[in-house]
């Protein structure tokens, strides 16, 4: 497939994000060539991504690369790539549970998996973190039904539910649920909880940073002093997490926590890490819940914890997100017993993507 013929591409909303989905076989096998092509398809680097498919925000500058899985335990492999917007980078260092929501439907659309009856289950190996997810969604008559009654705060209207059950998310990027070996640490003179239930994250009390945690994303993004403080804290916490130099990386994420205000368990503001999330990531939410559930963590005493077995409601800038997370004390700390969530996805456009010329 040449740039002149275009590259087969499906544009999908996955949860509260949007991305370009490709079959791996339609992209160059060499990762450098692939990434260079994807930058040209998405229109990076440019703050407006005016000459590409990207939506001028990290949450809409995302790519999924999908292939049949050679792993006997999975149907498909999903590689997530985060692209910069105004900076030319492509990274596979983080996973994305929102874009994951579109992977099962994409696999069916492309004939990588057969429909399973009224509902289809797709086992997905998440290459970025070498962990697994099973997606279950409605396929009446063997066709993906994108419509349905599930509302997702941050997305207008409703759509068909996609159930995502996760396995092996604890420590999937860093080797341990609490990568520093402790539930509570000090980094740059602030209490932090470093936790990784699929998304390496640093949990902080909003009040310790001089904010309420109720501010809209734009207000937090405009606060240069806060940005400088968070950047310093992130580097220090990443050291505790054994993540090395993360100055150019999108992980770990930072999450400001505050007491819930709308009947949920905890209020959040997540940093991507510079732009502020307009809601919260899926793995980000599973990670916040696991961290906050652990006795002694930064968020534990701020939270209104749900009874065991009940959904853990995370408040975020555009509403809330309910996740199912179980955490139990174990001999060496805490074990995650369950990580699941409901999301929706929608096929937006199918066609060929035409990369802009090289700059
Ligand atoms: O945490 C954005 C998103 C994400 C990540 C980010 C995500 C997740 O909302 O699973 O979905 O944290 O970079 O798309």
PDB file of N, CA and C and ligand atoms in Angstrom, residues 14 16-18 58-59 62 80 82 94-99 198-199 250 253 271-272 277 279-285 343, ligand 1:
ATOM      1  N   UNK A  14     -13.391   5.699  20.863  1.00  0.00           N
ATOM      2  CA  UNK A  14     -13.271   4.643  21.866  1.00  0.00           C
ATOM      3  C   UNK A  14     -13.429   5.319  23.216  1.00  0.00           C
ATOM      4  N   UNK A  16     -14.010   7.924  25.782  1.00  0.00           N
ATOM      5  CA  UNK A  16     -13.976   9.387  25.676  1.00  0.00           C
ATOM      6  C   UNK A  16     -12.815   9.848  24.807  1.00  0.00           C
ATOM      7  N   UNK A  17     -12.241   8.945  24.027  1.00  0.00           N
ATOM      8  CA  UNK A  17     -11.143   9.297  23.132  1.00  0.00           C
ATOM      9  C   UNK A  17     -11.521   8.970  21.692  1.00  0.00           C
ATOM     10  N   UNK A  18     -10.656   9.354  20.780  1.00  0.00           N
ATOM     11  CA  UNK A  18     -10.915   9.089  19.360  1.00  0.00           C
ATOM     12  C   UNK A  18      -9.586   8.739  18.721  1.00  0.00           C
ATOM     13  N   UNK A  58      -4.308  15.545  22.929  1.00  0.00           N
ATOM     14  CA  UNK A  58      -3.758  14.189  23.128  1.00  0.00           C
ATOM     15  C   UNK A  58      -4.838  13.102  23.107  1.00  0.00           C
ATOM     16  N   UNK A  59      -6.060  13.430  23.529  1.00  0.00           N
ATOM     17  CA  UNK A  59      -7.115  12.409  23.589  1.00  0.00           C
ATOM     18  C   UNK A  59      -7.663  12.046  22.209  1.00  0.00           C
ATOM     19  N   UNK A  62      -4.507   9.549  18.708  1.00  0.00           N
ATOM     20  CA  UNK A  62      -4.231   8.178  19.157  1.00  0.00           C
ATOM     21  C   UNK A  62      -4.390   7.204  18.006  1.00  0.00           C
ATOM     22  N   UNK A  80      -1.116   0.018  21.196  1.00  0.00           N
ATOM     23  CA  UNK A  80      -1.580   1.409  21.266  1.00  0.00           C
ATOM     24  C   UNK A  80      -0.400   2.344  21.049  1.00  0.00           C
ATOM     25  N   UNK A  82       0.493   6.464  21.236  1.00  0.00           N
ATOM     26  CA  UNK A  82       0.120   7.848  21.526  1.00  0.00           C
ATOM     27  C   UNK A  82       1.001   8.753  20.678  1.00  0.00           C
ATOM     28  N   UNK A  94       2.813   3.808  26.893  1.00  0.00           N
ATOM     29  CA  UNK A  94       1.582   3.709  27.682  1.00  0.00           C
ATOM     30  C   UNK A  94       0.512   2.944  26.904  1.00  0.00           C
ATOM     31  N   UNK A  95      -0.414   2.394  27.631  1.00  0.00           N
ATOM     32  CA  UNK A  95      -1.571   1.719  27.064  1.00  0.00           C
ATOM     33  C   UNK A  95      -2.742   2.697  27.049  1.00  0.00           C
ATOM     34  N   UNK A  96      -3.869   2.320  26.467  1.00  0.00           N
ATOM     35  CA  UNK A  96      -5.049   3.192  26.497  1.00  0.00           C
ATOM     36  C   UNK A  96      -6.320   2.342  26.501  1.00  0.00           C
ATOM     37  N   UNK A  97      -7.040   2.405  27.610  1.00  0.00           N
ATOM     38  CA  UNK A  97      -8.256   1.614  27.771  1.00  0.00           C
ATOM     39  C   UNK A  97      -9.450   2.211  27.046  1.00  0.00           C
ATOM     40  N   UNK A  98      -9.417   3.504  26.752  1.00  0.00           N
ATOM     41  CA  UNK A  98     -10.515   4.085  25.980  1.00  0.00           C
ATOM     42  C   UNK A  98     -10.449   3.608  24.534  1.00  0.00           C
ATOM     43  N   UNK A  99      -9.267   3.716  23.934  1.00  0.00           N
ATOM     44  CA  UNK A  99      -9.121   3.234  22.551  1.00  0.00           C
ATOM     45  C   UNK A  99      -9.346   1.711  22.509  1.00  0.00           C
ATOM     46  N   UNK A 198      -2.422  -0.842  35.584  1.00  0.00           N
ATOM     47  CA  UNK A 198      -2.595  -0.714  34.143  1.00  0.00           C
ATOM     48  C   UNK A 198      -2.141   0.618  33.601  1.00  0.00           C
ATOM     49  N   UNK A 199      -2.046   1.642  34.462  1.00  0.00           N
ATOM     50  CA  UNK A 199      -1.559   2.958  34.052  1.00  0.00           C
ATOM     51  C   UNK A 199      -0.703   3.519  35.187  1.00  0.00           C
ATOM     52  N   UNK A 250       4.930  10.058  28.409  1.00  0.00           N
ATOM     53  CA  UNK A 250       3.555  10.411  28.804  1.00  0.00           C
ATOM     54  C   UNK A 250       3.134   9.703  30.096  1.00  0.00           C
ATOM     55  N   UNK A 253       1.286   9.192  34.839  1.00  0.00           N
ATOM     56  CA  UNK A 253       0.278  10.240  34.897  1.00  0.00           C
ATOM     57  C   UNK A 253       0.242  10.790  36.322  1.00  0.00           C
ATOM     58  N   UNK A 271      -3.727  14.406  34.852  1.00  0.00           N
ATOM     59  CA  UNK A 271      -2.825  15.131  33.948  1.00  0.00           C
ATOM     60  C   UNK A 271      -2.179  14.122  33.000  1.00  0.00           C
ATOM     61  N   UNK A 272      -2.111  14.491  31.710  1.00  0.00           N
ATOM     62  CA  UNK A 272      -1.764  13.520  30.642  1.00  0.00           C
ATOM     63  C   UNK A 272      -0.303  13.383  30.228  1.00  0.00           C
ATOM     64  N   UNK A 277      -6.959  15.876  31.572  1.00  0.00           N
ATOM     65  CA  UNK A 277      -7.981  15.002  30.989  1.00  0.00           C
ATOM     66  C   UNK A 277      -9.354  15.646  31.186  1.00  0.00           C
ATOM     67  N   UNK A 279     -12.034  13.930  31.136  1.00  0.00           N
ATOM     68  CA  UNK A 279     -12.750  12.985  32.004  1.00  0.00           C
ATOM     69  C   UNK A 279     -11.685  12.181  32.765  1.00  0.00           C
ATOM     70  N   UNK A 280     -11.514  10.907  32.452  1.00  0.00           N
ATOM     71  CA  UNK A 280     -10.417  10.113  33.023  1.00  0.00           C
ATOM     72  C   UNK A 280     -10.226   8.887  32.134  1.00  0.00           C
ATOM     73  N   UNK A 281      -9.009   8.397  32.046  1.00  0.00           N
ATOM     74  CA  UNK A 281      -8.742   7.188  31.268  1.00  0.00           C
ATOM     75  C   UNK A 281      -9.354   5.967  31.943  1.00  0.00           C
ATOM     76  N   UNK A 282      -9.522   4.896  31.190  1.00  0.00           N
ATOM     77  CA  UNK A 282     -10.087   3.662  31.751  1.00  0.00           C
ATOM     78  C   UNK A 282      -9.072   3.011  32.697  1.00  0.00           C
ATOM     79  N   UNK A 283      -7.875   2.759  32.172  1.00  0.00           N
ATOM     80  CA  UNK A 283      -6.841   2.166  33.029  1.00  0.00           C
ATOM     81  C   UNK A 283      -6.442   3.161  34.115  1.00  0.00           C
ATOM     82  N   UNK A 284      -6.515   4.436  33.769  1.00  0.00           N
ATOM     83  CA  UNK A 284      -6.266   5.475  34.776  1.00  0.00           C
ATOM     84  C   UNK A 284      -7.262   5.341  35.925  1.00  0.00           C
ATOM     85  N   UNK A 285      -8.531   5.128  35.593  1.00  0.00           N
ATOM     86  CA  UNK A 285      -9.566   5.008  36.628  1.00  0.00           C
ATOM     87  C   UNK A 285      -9.389   3.723  37.442  1.00  0.00           C
ATOM     88  N   UNK A 343     -17.707   0.491  28.734  1.00  0.00           N
ATOM     89  CA  UNK A 343     -17.382   1.617  27.860  1.00  0.00           C
ATOM     90  C   UNK A 343     -18.258   1.513  26.625  1.00  0.00           C
TER      91      UNK A 343
HETATM   92  O1  LIG B   1      -6.063   5.231  31.073  1.00  0.00           O
HETATM   93  C1  LIG B   1      -5.480   9.080  28.109  1.00  0.00           C
HETATM   94  C2  LIG B   1      -7.598   8.168  27.437  1.00  0.00           C
HETATM   95  C3  LIG B   1      -6.271   8.009  28.072  1.00  0.00           C
HETATM   96  C4  LIG B   1      -5.846   6.765  28.635  1.00  0.00           C
HETATM   97  C5  LIG B   1      -4.184   9.108  28.738  1.00  0.00           C
HETATM   98  C6  LIG B   1      -6.836   5.720  28.902  1.00  0.00           C
HETATM   99  C7  LIG B   1      -6.595   4.811  30.038  1.00  0.00           C
HETATM  100  O2  LIG B   1      -8.525   8.571  28.111  1.00  0.00           O
HETATM  101  O3  LIG B   1      -6.966   3.648  29.902  1.00  0.00           O
HETATM  102  O4  LIG B   1      -7.828   5.536  28.227  1.00  0.00           O
HETATM  103  O5  LIG B   1      -4.135   8.879  29.945  1.00  0.00           O
HETATM  104  O6  LIG B   1      -3.211   9.376  28.056  1.00  0.00           O
HETATM  105  O7  LIG B   1      -7.711   7.909  26.241  1.00  0.00           O
END
